[in-house]
Amino acid sequence: MQVRPISPERLTALLAERIDAHPAGAAGGWLRIAVDGAPAAGPGELADSLVEPLRLRGRPVLRVSAADFLRPASLRLEYGRHDPDAYHDLWLDDGALLREVLDPLEPGGSGRVLPSLRDAATDRSTRAPYTELPPGGVLLLDGALLLGRWLPFELTVHLALSASALARRTPPEERWTLPAFARYEAETGPSALADLTVRSDDPRHPALVLP
């Protein structure tokens, strides 16, 4: 295994090039891209940075966040507001994410995607309208704990943080989630599962992990 330092700008360009060249997209199919990582690693920021480069390459893009597909609070918080095992196992509504976002982008699917389902802060439906992603379009999904759930993606990127960097960059009010990410590392091994892993201890100086 090798680790190659790369600038944030070059990382974005490299990912955009790799997505655009993916065989499924070249054949006119949809591309479902997951950017996985703890909130402290900034997966949403990386996914956002890919939107414009892909559009400049002629790719329609839809941005979706897994944080908008959490289970209702009555299920999510059944074991309390700060239970790391519940955060790991129960918070993400995998079924809704499959039904409303990923399955419609299967070959032969409708391309009709719901960009958000529930506002976690209010525990109410976002009432977002469905949107059509044209064939050849790219779904950019960011979120935490996405890998190892049998969710279908054409490309997965994992933003890896050391335990010390994760603790340092996680706000005090969210540090109760740290055991969930330690469990994710131990049980799922996201760096091994992802198509591309990026070490992100310092967001100004990421590094590609090469096999």
PDB file of C-alpha atoms in Angstrom:
ATOM      1  CA  MET A   1       0.000   0.000   0.000  1.00  0.00           C
ATOM      2  CA  GLN A   2       1.219   3.475  -0.891  1.00  0.00           C
ATOM      3  CA  VAL A   3       0.020   6.889   0.222  1.00  0.00           C
ATOM      4  CA  ARG A   4       0.363   9.758  -2.244  1.00  0.00           C
ATOM      5  CA  PRO A   5      -0.176  13.366  -1.133  1.00  0.00           C
ATOM      6  CA  ILE A   6      -2.496  15.321  -3.392  1.00  0.00           C
ATOM      7  CA  SER A   7      -3.943  18.836  -3.331  1.00  0.00           C
ATOM      8  CA  PRO A   8      -7.690  19.231  -2.737  1.00  0.00           C
ATOM      9  CA  GLU A   9      -8.036  20.723  -6.214  1.00  0.00           C
ATOM     10  CA  ARG A  10      -6.221  17.841  -7.886  1.00  0.00           C
ATOM     11  CA  LEU A  11      -8.253  15.341  -5.867  1.00  0.00           C
ATOM     12  CA  THR A  12     -11.478  16.868  -7.161  1.00  0.00           C
ATOM     13  CA  ALA A  13     -10.194  16.841 -10.727  1.00  0.00           C
ATOM     14  CA  LEU A  14      -9.000  13.236 -10.454  1.00  0.00           C
ATOM     15  CA  LEU A  15     -12.352  12.062  -9.074  1.00  0.00           C
ATOM     16  CA  ALA A  16     -14.290  13.959 -11.731  1.00  0.00           C
ATOM     17  CA  GLU A  17     -12.133  12.370 -14.436  1.00  0.00           C
ATOM     18  CA  ARG A  18     -12.621   8.904 -12.987  1.00  0.00           C
ATOM     19  CA  ILE A  19     -16.385   9.333 -12.679  1.00  0.00           C
ATOM     20  CA  ASP A  20     -16.722  10.719 -16.190  1.00  0.00           C
ATOM     21  CA  ALA A  21     -14.706   7.816 -17.633  1.00  0.00           C
ATOM     22  CA  HIS A  22     -16.683   5.094 -15.808  1.00  0.00           C
ATOM     23  CA  PRO A  23     -17.908   2.461 -18.299  1.00  0.00           C
ATOM     24  CA  ALA A  24     -21.497   2.549 -17.009  1.00  0.00           C
ATOM     25  CA  GLY A  25     -21.724   6.267 -17.697  1.00  0.00           C
ATOM     26  CA  ALA A  26     -20.072   5.911 -21.076  1.00  0.00           C
ATOM     27  CA  ALA A  27     -22.820   3.446 -22.008  1.00  0.00           C
ATOM     28  CA  GLY A  28     -25.496   6.007 -21.117  1.00  0.00           C
ATOM     29  CA  GLY A  29     -26.349   4.562 -17.723  1.00  0.00           C
ATOM     30  CA  TRP A  30     -26.601   6.418 -14.448  1.00  0.00           C
ATOM     31  CA  LEU A  31     -23.655   6.631 -12.073  1.00  0.00           C
ATOM     32  CA  ARG A  32     -24.286   6.355  -8.340  1.00  0.00           C
ATOM     33  CA  ILE A  33     -21.317   7.757  -6.436  1.00  0.00           C
ATOM     34  CA  ALA A  34     -20.962   7.487  -2.653  1.00  0.00           C
ATOM     35  CA  VAL A  35     -18.663   9.800  -0.706  1.00  0.00           C
ATOM     36  CA  ASP A  36     -18.457   8.119   2.690  1.00  0.00           C
ATOM     37  CA  GLY A  37     -16.952   9.545   5.830  1.00  0.00           C
ATOM     38  CA  ALA A  38     -17.586  10.868   9.299  1.00  0.00           C
ATOM     39  CA  PRO A  39     -19.009  14.411   9.292  1.00  0.00           C
ATOM     40  CA  ALA A  40     -15.638  15.612  10.568  1.00  0.00           C
ATOM     41  CA  ALA A  41     -14.020  14.393   7.337  1.00  0.00           C
ATOM     42  CA  GLY A  42     -16.264  16.604   5.194  1.00  0.00           C
ATOM     43  CA  PRO A  43     -17.815  14.132   2.734  1.00  0.00           C
ATOM     44  CA  GLY A  44     -20.479  16.684   1.818  1.00  0.00           C
ATOM     45  CA  GLU A  45     -17.868  19.265   0.923  1.00  0.00           C
ATOM     46  CA  LEU A  46     -16.040  16.841  -1.356  1.00  0.00           C
ATOM     47  CA  ALA A  47     -19.284  15.798  -3.041  1.00  0.00           C
ATOM     48  CA  ASP A  48     -20.205  19.467  -3.536  1.00  0.00           C
ATOM     49  CA  SER A  49     -16.829  20.176  -5.134  1.00  0.00           C
ATOM     50  CA  LEU A  50     -17.512  17.546  -7.816  1.00  0.00           C
ATOM     51  CA  VAL A  51     -20.746  19.093  -9.084  1.00  0.00           C
ATOM     52  CA  GLU A  52     -19.338  21.811 -11.315  1.00  0.00           C
ATOM     53  CA  PRO A  53     -16.446  19.786 -12.829  1.00  0.00           C
ATOM     54  CA  LEU A  54     -18.885  17.045 -13.809  1.00  0.00           C
ATOM     55  CA  ARG A  55     -21.365  19.496 -15.279  1.00  0.00           C
ATOM     56  CA  LEU A  56     -18.566  21.056 -17.312  1.00  0.00           C
ATOM     57  CA  ARG A  57     -17.996  17.579 -18.721  1.00  0.00           C
ATOM     58  CA  GLY A  58     -21.630  17.477 -19.815  1.00  0.00           C
ATOM     59  CA  ARG A  59     -22.873  15.288 -16.984  1.00  0.00           C
ATOM     60  CA  PRO A  60     -26.210  16.117 -15.318  1.00  0.00           C
ATOM     61  CA  VAL A  61     -25.640  15.921 -11.553  1.00  0.00           C
ATOM     62  CA  LEU A  62     -27.950  15.367  -8.597  1.00  0.00           C
ATOM     63  CA  ARG A  63     -26.680  15.964  -5.050  1.00  0.00           C
ATOM     64  CA  VAL A  64     -28.256  13.942  -2.254  1.00  0.00           C
ATOM     65  CA  SER A  65     -27.246  13.616   1.404  1.00  0.00           C
ATOM     66  CA  ALA A  66     -27.851  10.472   3.419  1.00  0.00           C
ATOM     67  CA  ALA A  67     -28.572  12.767   6.384  1.00  0.00           C
ATOM     68  CA  ASP A  68     -31.883  13.563   4.669  1.00  0.00           C
ATOM     69  CA  PHE A  69     -32.836   9.866   4.754  1.00  0.00           C
ATOM     70  CA  LEU A  70     -32.811   9.118   8.462  1.00  0.00           C
ATOM     71  CA  ARG A  71     -35.477   7.060  10.183  1.00  0.00           C
ATOM     72  CA  PRO A  72     -38.181   8.838  12.206  1.00  0.00           C
ATOM     73  CA  ALA A  73     -37.089   9.978  15.658  1.00  0.00           C
ATOM     74  CA  SER A  74     -39.379   7.428  17.305  1.00  0.00           C
ATOM     75  CA  LEU A  75     -37.173   4.673  15.838  1.00  0.00           C
ATOM     76  CA  ARG A  76     -33.872   6.512  15.593  1.00  0.00           C
ATOM     77  CA  LEU A  77     -33.876   7.629  19.223  1.00  0.00           C
ATOM     78  CA  GLU A  78     -35.537   4.567  20.746  1.00  0.00           C
ATOM     79  CA  TYR A  79     -32.455   3.938  22.879  1.00  0.00           C
ATOM     80  CA  GLY A  80     -31.823   7.598  23.668  1.00  0.00           C
ATOM     81  CA  ARG A  81     -30.279  10.516  21.841  1.00  0.00           C
ATOM     82  CA  HIS A  82     -26.677   9.486  22.412  1.00  0.00           C
ATOM     83  CA  ASP A  83     -26.518   5.752  21.797  1.00  0.00           C
ATOM     84  CA  PRO A  84     -23.570   4.993  19.455  1.00  0.00           C
ATOM     85  CA  ASP A  85     -24.832   1.524  18.544  1.00  0.00           C
ATOM     86  CA  ALA A  86     -28.199   2.946  17.488  1.00  0.00           C
ATOM     87  CA  TYR A  87     -26.367   5.603  15.474  1.00  0.00           C
ATOM     88  CA  HIS A  88     -24.401   2.844  13.744  1.00  0.00           C
ATOM     89  CA  ASP A  89     -27.275   0.414  13.181  1.00  0.00           C
ATOM     90  CA  LEU A  90     -30.563   2.287  13.139  1.00  0.00           C
ATOM     91  CA  TRP A  91     -30.287   5.904  12.087  1.00  0.00           C
ATOM     92  CA  LEU A  92     -29.996   5.527   8.315  1.00  0.00           C
ATOM     93  CA  ASP A  93     -33.192   4.481   6.549  1.00  0.00           C
ATOM     94  CA  ASP A  94     -31.553   2.092   4.084  1.00  0.00           C
ATOM     95  CA  GLY A  95     -34.899   1.006   2.660  1.00  0.00           C
ATOM     96  CA  ALA A  96     -35.991   4.537   1.820  1.00  0.00           C
ATOM     97  CA  LEU A  97     -32.603   5.354   0.310  1.00  0.00           C
ATOM     98  CA  LEU A  98     -32.841   2.292  -1.910  1.00  0.00           C
ATOM     99  CA  ARG A  99     -36.475   2.832  -2.863  1.00  0.00           C
ATOM    100  CA  GLU A 100     -36.369   6.570  -3.502  1.00  0.00           C
ATOM    101  CA  VAL A 101     -32.816   7.178  -4.726  1.00  0.00           C
ATOM    102  CA  LEU A 102     -30.721   4.175  -5.712  1.00  0.00           C
ATOM    103  CA  ASP A 103     -33.154   1.680  -7.239  1.00  0.00           C
ATOM    104  CA  PRO A 104     -34.641   4.189  -9.728  1.00  0.00           C
ATOM    105  CA  LEU A 105     -31.114   4.563 -11.149  1.00  0.00           C
ATOM    106  CA  GLU A 106     -30.652   0.860 -11.815  1.00  0.00           C
ATOM    107  CA  PRO A 107     -30.363  -0.109 -15.505  1.00  0.00           C
ATOM    108  CA  GLY A 108     -33.862   0.157 -16.914  1.00  0.00           C
ATOM    109  CA  GLY A 109     -34.990   2.316 -13.986  1.00  0.00           C
ATOM    110  CA  SER A 110     -37.178   5.401 -14.155  1.00  0.00           C
ATOM    111  CA  GLY A 111     -34.508   7.965 -13.208  1.00  0.00           C
ATOM    112  CA  ARG A 112     -37.123   9.558 -10.949  1.00  0.00           C
ATOM    113  CA  VAL A 113     -35.421  10.349  -7.642  1.00  0.00           C
ATOM    114  CA  LEU A 114     -36.571  11.882  -4.372  1.00  0.00           C
ATOM    115  CA  PRO A 115     -33.703  14.192  -3.325  1.00  0.00           C
ATOM    116  CA  SER A 116     -34.681  14.326   0.358  1.00  0.00           C
ATOM    117  CA  LEU A 117     -37.147  12.539   2.610  1.00  0.00           C
ATOM    118  CA  ARG A 118     -37.053  13.801   6.174  1.00  0.00           C
ATOM    119  CA  ASP A 119     -35.723  16.817   8.058  1.00  0.00           C
ATOM    120  CA  ALA A 120     -33.989  15.250  11.044  1.00  0.00           C
ATOM    121  CA  ALA A 121     -34.204  18.474  13.070  1.00  0.00           C
ATOM    122  CA  THR A 122     -37.993  18.754  12.814  1.00  0.00           C
ATOM    123  CA  ASP A 123     -38.687  15.041  12.230  1.00  0.00           C
ATOM    124  CA  ARG A 124     -41.020  15.992   9.405  1.00  0.00           C
ATOM    125  CA  SER A 125     -41.164  15.238   5.714  1.00  0.00           C
ATOM    126  CA  THR A 126     -39.234  17.718   3.600  1.00  0.00           C
ATOM    127  CA  ARG A 127     -42.012  17.486   0.976  1.00  0.00           C
ATOM    128  CA  ALA A 128     -39.345  17.680  -1.697  1.00  0.00           C
ATOM    129  CA  PRO A 129     -40.635  17.037  -5.227  1.00  0.00           C
ATOM    130  CA  TYR A 130     -39.292  14.161  -7.272  1.00  0.00           C
ATOM    131  CA  THR A 131     -36.685  15.051  -9.873  1.00  0.00           C
ATOM    132  CA  GLU A 132     -35.683  13.312 -13.093  1.00  0.00           C
ATOM    133  CA  LEU A 133     -32.005  12.547 -13.559  1.00  0.00           C
ATOM    134  CA  PRO A 134     -31.355  12.115 -17.297  1.00  0.00           C
ATOM    135  CA  PRO A 135     -29.571   8.978 -18.548  1.00  0.00           C
ATOM    136  CA  GLY A 136     -25.831   9.396 -18.196  1.00  0.00           C
ATOM    137  CA  GLY A 137     -26.382  11.570 -15.136  1.00  0.00           C
ATOM    138  CA  VAL A 138     -24.461  11.312 -11.880  1.00  0.00           C
ATOM    139  CA  LEU A 139     -25.865  10.925  -8.385  1.00  0.00           C
ATOM    140  CA  LEU A 140     -23.465  12.267  -5.751  1.00  0.00           C
ATOM    141  CA  LEU A 141     -24.451  10.895  -2.341  1.00  0.00           C
ATOM    142  CA  ASP A 142     -22.566  11.882   0.782  1.00  0.00           C
ATOM    143  CA  GLY A 143     -22.962  10.397   4.221  1.00  0.00           C
ATOM    144  CA  ALA A 144     -21.518   8.517   7.158  1.00  0.00           C
ATOM    145  CA  LEU A 145     -21.421   4.741   7.662  1.00  0.00           C
ATOM    146  CA  LEU A 146     -22.584   4.048   4.101  1.00  0.00           C
ATOM    147  CA  LEU A 147     -20.390   1.075   3.233  1.00  0.00           C
ATOM    148  CA  GLY A 148     -21.051  -2.541   4.123  1.00  0.00           C
ATOM    149  CA  ARG A 149     -24.831  -2.077   3.828  1.00  0.00           C
ATOM    150  CA  TRP A 150     -25.238  -3.671   0.386  1.00  0.00           C
ATOM    151  CA  LEU A 151     -26.206  -0.333  -1.123  1.00  0.00           C
ATOM    152  CA  PRO A 152     -25.538  -0.310  -4.891  1.00  0.00           C
ATOM    153  CA  PHE A 153     -22.970   2.206  -6.136  1.00  0.00           C
ATOM    154  CA  GLU A 154     -20.842   2.420  -9.252  1.00  0.00           C
ATOM    155  CA  LEU A 155     -18.026   4.109  -7.319  1.00  0.00           C
ATOM    156  CA  THR A 156     -17.335   4.566  -3.618  1.00  0.00           C
ATOM    157  CA  VAL A 157     -14.924   7.015  -2.009  1.00  0.00           C
ATOM    158  CA  HIS A 158     -14.061   6.757   1.683  1.00  0.00           C
ATOM    159  CA  LEU A 159     -12.571   9.676   3.594  1.00  0.00           C
ATOM    160  CA  ALA A 160     -10.445   8.111   6.315  1.00  0.00           C
ATOM    161  CA  LEU A 161      -9.507   9.810   9.574  1.00  0.00           C
ATOM    162  CA  SER A 162      -7.195   8.500  12.253  1.00  0.00           C
ATOM    163  CA  ALA A 163      -8.855   8.055  15.633  1.00  0.00           C
ATOM    164  CA  SER A 164      -7.010  11.077  17.006  1.00  0.00           C
ATOM    165  CA  ALA A 165      -7.938  13.307  14.061  1.00  0.00           C
ATOM    166  CA  LEU A 166     -11.562  12.172  14.259  1.00  0.00           C
ATOM    167  CA  ALA A 167     -11.717  12.999  17.967  1.00  0.00           C
ATOM    168  CA  ARG A 168      -9.984  16.351  17.445  1.00  0.00           C
ATOM    169  CA  ARG A 169     -12.229  17.458  14.596  1.00  0.00           C
ATOM    170  CA  THR A 170     -15.538  16.213  16.012  1.00  0.00           C
ATOM    171  CA  PRO A 171     -17.428  18.915  17.967  1.00  0.00           C
ATOM    172  CA  PRO A 172     -17.814  18.153  21.690  1.00  0.00           C
ATOM    173  CA  GLU A 173     -21.578  17.739  21.380  1.00  0.00           C
ATOM    174  CA  GLU A 174     -21.088  14.998  18.765  1.00  0.00           C
ATOM    175  CA  ARG A 175     -18.285  13.015  20.400  1.00  0.00           C
ATOM    176  CA  TRP A 176     -20.757  10.430  21.621  1.00  0.00           C
ATOM    177  CA  THR A 177     -20.678   9.131  18.015  1.00  0.00           C
ATOM    178  CA  LEU A 178     -16.969   8.241  18.195  1.00  0.00           C
ATOM    179  CA  PRO A 179     -17.563   4.633  19.372  1.00  0.00           C
ATOM    180  CA  ALA A 180     -19.830   4.135  16.343  1.00  0.00           C
ATOM    181  CA  PHE A 181     -17.012   5.092  13.980  1.00  0.00           C
ATOM    182  CA  ALA A 182     -14.553   2.900  15.898  1.00  0.00           C
ATOM    183  CA  ARG A 183     -16.992   0.012  15.439  1.00  0.00           C
ATOM    184  CA  TYR A 184     -17.351   0.868  11.731  1.00  0.00           C
ATOM    185  CA  GLU A 185     -13.594   0.647  11.302  1.00  0.00           C
ATOM    186  CA  ALA A 186     -13.362  -2.635  13.203  1.00  0.00           C
ATOM    187  CA  GLU A 187     -16.383  -4.426  11.762  1.00  0.00           C
ATOM    188  CA  THR A 188     -16.774  -2.996   8.265  1.00  0.00           C
ATOM    189  CA  GLY A 189     -13.273  -1.888   7.294  1.00  0.00           C
ATOM    190  CA  PRO A 190     -14.428   0.910   4.961  1.00  0.00           C
ATOM    191  CA  SER A 191     -10.942   1.618   3.622  1.00  0.00           C
ATOM    192  CA  ALA A 192     -10.775  -1.921   2.242  1.00  0.00           C
ATOM    193  CA  LEU A 193     -14.311  -1.829   0.829  1.00  0.00           C
ATOM    194  CA  ALA A 194     -14.115   1.544  -0.923  1.00  0.00           C
ATOM    195  CA  ASP A 195     -12.999   1.856  -4.513  1.00  0.00           C
ATOM    196  CA  LEU A 196     -10.891   4.830  -3.477  1.00  0.00           C
ATOM    197  CA  THR A 197      -9.703   5.833  -0.015  1.00  0.00           C
ATOM    198  CA  VAL A 198      -8.465   9.311   0.853  1.00  0.00           C
ATOM    199  CA  ARG A 199      -6.679  10.065   4.099  1.00  0.00           C
ATOM    200  CA  SER A 200      -8.138  13.313   5.363  1.00  0.00           C
ATOM    201  CA  ASP A 201      -6.522  13.993   8.733  1.00  0.00           C
ATOM    202  CA  ASP A 202      -5.617  17.451   7.429  1.00  0.00           C
ATOM    203  CA  PRO A 203      -8.266  18.657   4.940  1.00  0.00           C
ATOM    204  CA  ARG A 204      -5.715  21.004   3.361  1.00  0.00           C
ATOM    205  CA  HIS A 205      -3.382  18.080   2.616  1.00  0.00           C
ATOM    206  CA  PRO A 206      -5.321  14.937   1.660  1.00  0.00           C
ATOM    207  CA  ALA A 207      -3.550  11.815   0.482  1.00  0.00           C
ATOM    208  CA  LEU A 208      -4.646   9.018  -1.844  1.00  0.00           C
ATOM    209  CA  VAL A 209      -4.244   5.475  -0.555  1.00  0.00           C
ATOM    210  CA  LEU A 210      -2.978   3.358  -3.455  1.00  0.00           C
ATOM    211  CA  PRO A 211      -2.956  -0.463  -3.527  1.00  0.00           C
TER     212      PRO A 211
END
